[in-house]
């Protein structure tokens, strides 16, 4: 599974509740969100990842979801063009931070290309890219063009989807050959390289898992995924994600890893 040594995260802004959401779970409580975020950072560190914590950016309520403005592959960062207009400006600060750390390229493709990192699922040598409300055909084409240069061994497949925000909101890989899917995530594509385990609807949120080195982060309160995760990993870290869930956020969105 993926080996990571570094991560960037951003402290949730006090303005978090003003961010975008499709959930009807109430407003997030910022103090609790920050506690949950601190636990997330501690979990990454406990798995051997060096974490840089960026200050909160009050101008952008969704800016703690750092996964969306960039995609990192083979030590190169691709700065995306978020489909959500209120999030487009988040790329500026992330670009500056990443430039000091690695080569950085722009998505390109003009104003019409849209891509958010939450739609990019790396699964072994395969990259599945959600064609969602936030990521379009041109964005996927541009990502594929960059990856041909950066990681020619990887194949890119577009995955049209409905029902959830991003591809990774509704499907991630517990192992490269084991996908977990929230039934709310409607996908026509088939993935012959893996077994797809569809969770019961009430546990759908737990389809977003984050394998890191020898362990895996999972959302707390979803026993089926906890059992599955323990079958595959020695270290399973369960994190309370309640406040991020209210804002359509999940485990993967809170970090950029490389
Ligand atoms: C948004 O709607 O953009 C944020 N409230 C949540 C983004 C979650 N990001 C992710 O799943 N990668």
Short mmCIF file of C-alpha atoms and ligand atoms in Angstrom, two decimals:
data_model
loop_
_atom_site.label_atom_id
_atom_site.label_comp_id
_atom_site.label_asym_id
_atom_site.label_seq_id
_atom_site.Cartn_x
_atom_site.Cartn_y
_atom_site.Cartn_z
CA UNK A 1 0.00 0.00 0.00
CA UNK A 2 1.08 3.61 -0.41
CA UNK A 3 4.10 4.67 1.58
CA UNK A 4 4.09 8.27 2.64
CA UNK A 5 6.62 10.26 4.58
CA UNK A 6 5.14 13.78 4.39
CA UNK A 7 1.82 15.51 4.67
CA UNK A 8 0.33 18.98 4.60
CA UNK A 9 -2.85 19.75 6.50
CA UNK A 10 -4.62 23.01 7.32
CA UNK A 11 -6.28 23.88 10.62
CA UNK A 12 -10.07 24.26 10.15
CA UNK A 13 -11.17 27.88 9.91
CA UNK A 14 -13.65 29.41 12.36
CA UNK A 15 -15.67 30.08 9.19
CA UNK A 16 -15.97 26.31 8.48
CA UNK A 17 -19.77 26.37 8.87
CA UNK A 18 -19.97 28.83 5.95
CA UNK A 19 -18.45 26.25 3.61
CA UNK A 20 -20.33 24.19 1.03
CA UNK A 21 -22.28 21.11 2.03
CA UNK A 22 -25.00 18.81 0.71
CA UNK A 23 -25.52 17.22 4.13
CA UNK A 24 -28.35 18.06 6.49
CA UNK A 25 -26.47 17.14 9.65
CA UNK A 26 -26.41 20.58 11.29
CA UNK A 27 -23.60 23.13 11.57
CA UNK A 28 -20.13 21.93 12.57
CA UNK A 29 -18.84 22.98 15.95
CA UNK A 30 -15.47 24.52 15.35
CA UNK A 31 -13.85 23.62 18.69
CA UNK A 32 -14.79 19.99 18.20
CA UNK A 33 -13.67 20.11 14.55
CA UNK A 34 -10.28 21.37 15.68
CA UNK A 35 -10.04 18.61 18.29
CA UNK A 36 -10.88 16.02 15.63
CA UNK A 37 -8.34 17.60 13.31
CA UNK A 38 -5.65 17.44 15.98
CA UNK A 39 -6.41 13.72 16.44
CA UNK A 40 -6.06 13.26 12.68
CA UNK A 41 -2.64 14.94 12.72
CA UNK A 42 -1.56 12.77 15.65
CA UNK A 43 -2.69 9.66 13.75
CA UNK A 44 -0.62 10.61 10.68
CA UNK A 45 2.40 11.22 12.89
CA UNK A 46 1.93 7.89 14.65
CA UNK A 47 2.17 6.20 11.24
CA UNK A 48 5.56 7.81 10.58
CA UNK A 49 4.41 10.80 8.53
CA UNK A 50 6.01 14.21 9.04
CA UNK A 51 3.12 16.67 9.10
CA UNK A 52 3.19 20.38 8.30
CA UNK A 53 0.18 22.12 9.81
CA UNK A 54 -0.78 25.30 7.96
CA UNK A 55 -2.62 28.08 9.78
CA UNK A 56 -6.35 28.38 9.31
CA UNK A 57 -7.38 30.55 6.36
CA UNK A 58 -10.58 32.34 7.36
CA UNK A 59 -11.12 33.66 3.85
CA UNK A 60 -11.84 30.13 2.63
CA UNK A 61 -14.26 28.18 4.86
CA UNK A 62 -13.45 24.89 3.08
CA UNK A 63 -9.69 25.35 3.13
CA UNK A 64 -9.03 22.55 5.65
CA UNK A 65 -9.95 20.15 2.82
CA UNK A 66 -6.45 20.50 1.34
CA UNK A 67 -6.77 17.41 -0.83
CA UNK A 68 -8.82 19.29 -3.43
CA UNK A 69 -6.54 22.10 -4.70
CA UNK A 70 -3.60 19.79 -5.62
CA UNK A 71 -2.74 16.25 -6.67
CA UNK A 72 0.71 14.90 -5.82
CA UNK A 73 2.21 12.02 -7.75
CA UNK A 74 5.82 10.82 -7.87
CA UNK A 75 7.01 13.91 -6.00
CA UNK A 76 5.39 16.38 -8.42
CA UNK A 77 2.39 18.54 -7.52
CA UNK A 78 -0.34 19.35 -10.03
CA UNK A 79 -2.33 22.41 -9.00
CA UNK A 80 -5.99 21.77 -9.81
CA UNK A 81 -8.81 24.10 -10.82
CA UNK A 82 -11.58 23.38 -8.30
CA UNK A 83 -15.06 23.08 -9.74
CA UNK A 84 -16.51 24.98 -6.78
CA UNK A 85 -16.10 28.72 -7.54
CA UNK A 86 -15.80 29.59 -3.83
CA UNK A 87 -12.86 27.22 -3.53
CA UNK A 88 -10.89 28.25 -6.60
CA UNK A 89 -8.79 30.77 -4.68
CA UNK A 90 -7.50 28.05 -2.32
CA UNK A 91 -4.99 27.04 -4.97
CA UNK A 92 -2.91 30.22 -4.45
CA UNK A 93 -1.72 29.44 -0.94
CA UNK A 94 -1.27 25.70 -1.64
CA UNK A 95 0.82 26.47 -4.74
CA UNK A 96 3.14 28.67 -2.66
CA UNK A 97 3.56 26.06 0.06
CA UNK A 98 4.21 23.22 -2.41
CA UNK A 99 6.62 25.26 -4.55
CA UNK A 100 9.03 25.34 -1.64
CA UNK A 101 8.91 21.54 -1.41
CA UNK A 102 8.66 19.99 -4.90
CA UNK A 103 8.23 20.70 -8.61
CA UNK A 104 4.81 22.19 -9.29
CA UNK A 105 2.81 22.23 -12.53
CA UNK A 106 -0.53 23.81 -13.38
CA UNK A 107 -3.50 21.76 -14.54
CA UNK A 108 -3.85 23.95 -17.66
CA UNK A 109 -6.55 23.43 -20.27
CA UNK A 110 -8.06 26.89 -19.88
CA UNK A 111 -10.92 28.16 -17.78
CA UNK A 112 -13.13 25.21 -18.67
CA UNK A 113 -10.97 22.47 -17.16
CA UNK A 114 -12.13 21.46 -13.68
CA UNK A 115 -10.52 19.03 -11.27
CA UNK A 116 -10.63 18.49 -7.50
CA UNK A 117 -8.25 16.14 -5.74
CA UNK A 118 -11.14 14.38 -4.00
CA UNK A 119 -11.99 12.81 -7.35
CA UNK A 120 -8.54 11.27 -7.82
CA UNK A 121 -8.21 7.76 -6.44
CA UNK A 122 -4.77 6.20 -6.80
CA UNK A 123 -5.09 2.47 -6.68
CA UNK A 124 -1.77 0.75 -7.25
CA UNK A 125 -0.76 1.73 -10.78
CA UNK A 126 -4.29 2.77 -11.64
CA UNK A 127 -5.70 6.23 -11.26
CA UNK A 128 -9.49 6.35 -11.17
CA UNK A 129 -10.82 9.87 -11.65
CA UNK A 130 -14.39 10.74 -10.78
CA UNK A 131 -16.32 12.73 -13.36
CA UNK A 132 -18.46 14.52 -10.83
CA UNK A 133 -20.12 17.87 -10.24
CA UNK A 134 -16.62 19.23 -9.50
CA UNK A 135 -14.42 17.47 -12.06
CA UNK A 136 -15.08 17.45 -15.80
CA UNK A 137 -13.84 15.69 -18.92
CA UNK A 138 -11.30 18.41 -19.73
CA UNK A 139 -9.90 18.34 -16.17
CA UNK A 140 -9.44 14.56 -16.39
CA UNK A 141 -7.79 14.91 -19.80
CA UNK A 142 -5.34 17.45 -18.43
CA UNK A 143 -4.56 15.29 -15.38
CA UNK A 144 -3.94 12.30 -17.67
CA UNK A 145 -1.59 14.40 -19.83
CA UNK A 146 0.45 15.40 -16.77
CA UNK A 147 0.57 11.85 -15.43
CA UNK A 148 1.87 10.55 -18.76
CA UNK A 149 4.94 12.72 -18.06
CA UNK A 150 5.19 12.31 -14.30
CA UNK A 151 4.22 8.66 -13.94
CA UNK A 152 4.07 6.97 -17.38
CA UNK A 153 3.45 3.56 -15.79
CA UNK A 154 0.10 4.68 -14.41
CA UNK A 155 -3.16 4.34 -16.31
CA UNK A 156 -5.96 6.86 -15.96
CA UNK A 157 -9.63 5.89 -16.12
CA UNK A 158 -12.52 8.34 -15.94
CA UNK A 159 -15.33 7.21 -13.65
CA UNK A 160 -18.63 9.05 -14.17
CA UNK A 161 -20.54 9.16 -10.91
CA UNK A 162 -23.60 10.55 -9.21
CA UNK A 163 -24.98 10.70 -5.72
CA UNK A 164 -21.92 11.85 -3.77
CA UNK A 165 -19.58 14.85 -3.87
CA UNK A 166 -16.34 13.27 -5.09
CA UNK A 167 -15.31 9.79 -6.18
CA UNK A 168 -13.42 9.27 -2.92
CA UNK A 169 -16.43 10.41 -0.89
CA UNK A 170 -18.11 7.24 -2.08
CA UNK A 171 -15.31 4.83 -2.91
CA UNK A 172 -11.73 4.21 -1.80
CA UNK A 173 -9.34 1.27 -1.80
CA UNK A 174 -8.75 -0.58 1.45
CA UNK A 175 -6.25 -2.56 -0.62
CA UNK A 176 -5.43 -2.05 -4.32
CA UNK A 177 -7.58 -5.09 -5.00
CA UNK A 178 -10.39 -4.25 -2.55
CA UNK A 179 -12.62 -1.24 -3.12
CA UNK A 180 -15.16 -0.08 -0.55
CA UNK A 181 -18.24 1.63 -1.96
CA UNK A 182 -21.05 3.62 -0.43
CA UNK A 183 -24.26 2.52 -2.21
CA UNK A 184 -25.19 6.22 -2.42
CA UNK A 185 -22.31 6.55 -4.90
CA UNK A 186 -23.80 5.55 -8.24
CA UNK A 187 -21.20 4.31 -10.71
CA UNK A 188 -21.77 2.40 -13.94
CA UNK A 189 -18.08 1.52 -14.40
CA UNK A 190 -16.80 -1.91 -13.39
CA UNK A 191 -13.35 -2.49 -11.92
CA UNK A 192 -12.19 -5.97 -12.95
CA UNK A 193 -8.86 -5.59 -11.14
CA UNK A 194 -10.54 -5.46 -7.72
CA UNK A 195 -13.37 -6.80 -5.64
CA UNK A 196 -15.88 -4.07 -4.85
CA UNK A 197 -17.47 -4.36 -1.43
CA UNK A 198 -20.67 -2.35 -1.23
CA UNK A 199 -21.42 -1.25 2.31
CA UNK A 200 -24.87 -1.11 3.86
CA UNK A 201 -26.38 2.34 3.29
CA UNK A 202 -26.15 3.32 6.96
CA UNK A 203 -22.39 2.67 6.92
CA UNK A 204 -21.76 4.30 3.55
CA UNK A 205 -19.77 7.20 4.98
CA UNK A 206 -17.09 4.72 6.06
CA UNK A 207 -16.27 3.90 2.41
CA UNK A 208 -13.68 6.64 2.68
CA UNK A 209 -10.61 5.01 4.27
CA UNK A 210 -7.03 6.23 4.20
CA UNK A 211 -4.29 3.56 4.08
CA UNK A 212 -0.92 4.95 5.13
CA UNK A 213 2.23 2.88 5.39
CA UNK A 214 1.43 -0.10 7.65
CA UNK A 215 -1.85 1.23 8.90
CA UNK A 216 -5.19 2.64 7.90
CA UNK A 217 -7.36 5.49 9.14
CA UNK A 218 -11.07 4.80 9.23
CA UNK A 219 -14.07 6.81 10.42
CA UNK A 220 -15.19 5.95 13.94
CA UNK A 221 -18.55 4.31 14.51
CA UNK A 222 -18.73 1.96 11.52
CA UNK A 223 -18.17 -1.58 12.83
CA UNK A 224 -18.27 -3.38 9.49
CA UNK A 225 -15.41 -1.36 8.03
CA UNK A 226 -13.52 -1.63 11.32
CA UNK A 227 -13.73 -5.45 11.08
CA UNK A 228 -12.68 -5.46 7.43
CA UNK A 229 -9.81 -3.08 8.13
CA UNK A 230 -8.53 -5.30 10.95
CA UNK A 231 -8.43 -8.24 8.55
CA UNK A 232 -5.98 -6.32 6.38
CA UNK A 233 -3.97 -4.09 8.72
CA UNK A 234 -2.23 -4.43 12.02
CA UNK A 235 -2.82 -0.78 12.82
CA UNK A 236 -6.33 0.49 12.42
CA UNK A 237 -6.93 4.00 13.72
CA UNK A 238 -10.54 5.06 14.17
CA UNK A 239 -11.16 8.79 14.07
CA UNK A 240 -14.28 10.72 14.94
CA UNK A 241 -15.15 12.66 11.79
CA UNK A 242 -18.57 14.00 12.81
CA UNK A 243 -17.82 17.70 12.26
CA UNK A 244 -16.19 17.20 8.84
CA UNK A 245 -18.98 14.85 7.73
CA UNK A 246 -21.41 17.74 8.30
CA UNK A 247 -19.46 19.64 5.63
CA UNK A 248 -19.20 16.72 3.16
CA UNK A 249 -15.61 16.08 4.25
CA UNK A 250 -14.00 12.75 4.95
CA UNK A 251 -10.62 11.33 5.95
CA UNK A 252 -8.80 11.65 2.63
CA UNK A 253 -9.75 15.31 2.12
CA UNK A 254 -7.89 16.54 5.17
CA UNK A 255 -4.36 15.95 3.86
CA UNK A 256 -2.02 16.11 0.93
CA UNK A 257 0.32 13.16 1.24
CA UNK A 258 3.55 12.22 -0.51
C1 LIG B 1 -16.74 21.06 -0.42
O1 LIG B 1 -17.95 20.90 -0.66
O2 LIG B 1 -15.94 21.37 -1.28
C2 LIG B 1 -16.26 20.87 1.00
N1 LIG B 1 -17.26 21.29 1.92
C3 LIG B 1 -15.90 19.44 1.27
C4 LIG B 1 -14.75 18.95 0.44
C5 LIG B 1 -14.37 17.56 0.75
N2 LIG B 1 -13.22 17.18 0.02
C6 LIG B 1 -12.97 15.96 -0.40
O3 LIG B 1 -13.79 15.06 -0.25
N3 LIG B 1 -11.84 15.76 -1.04
#
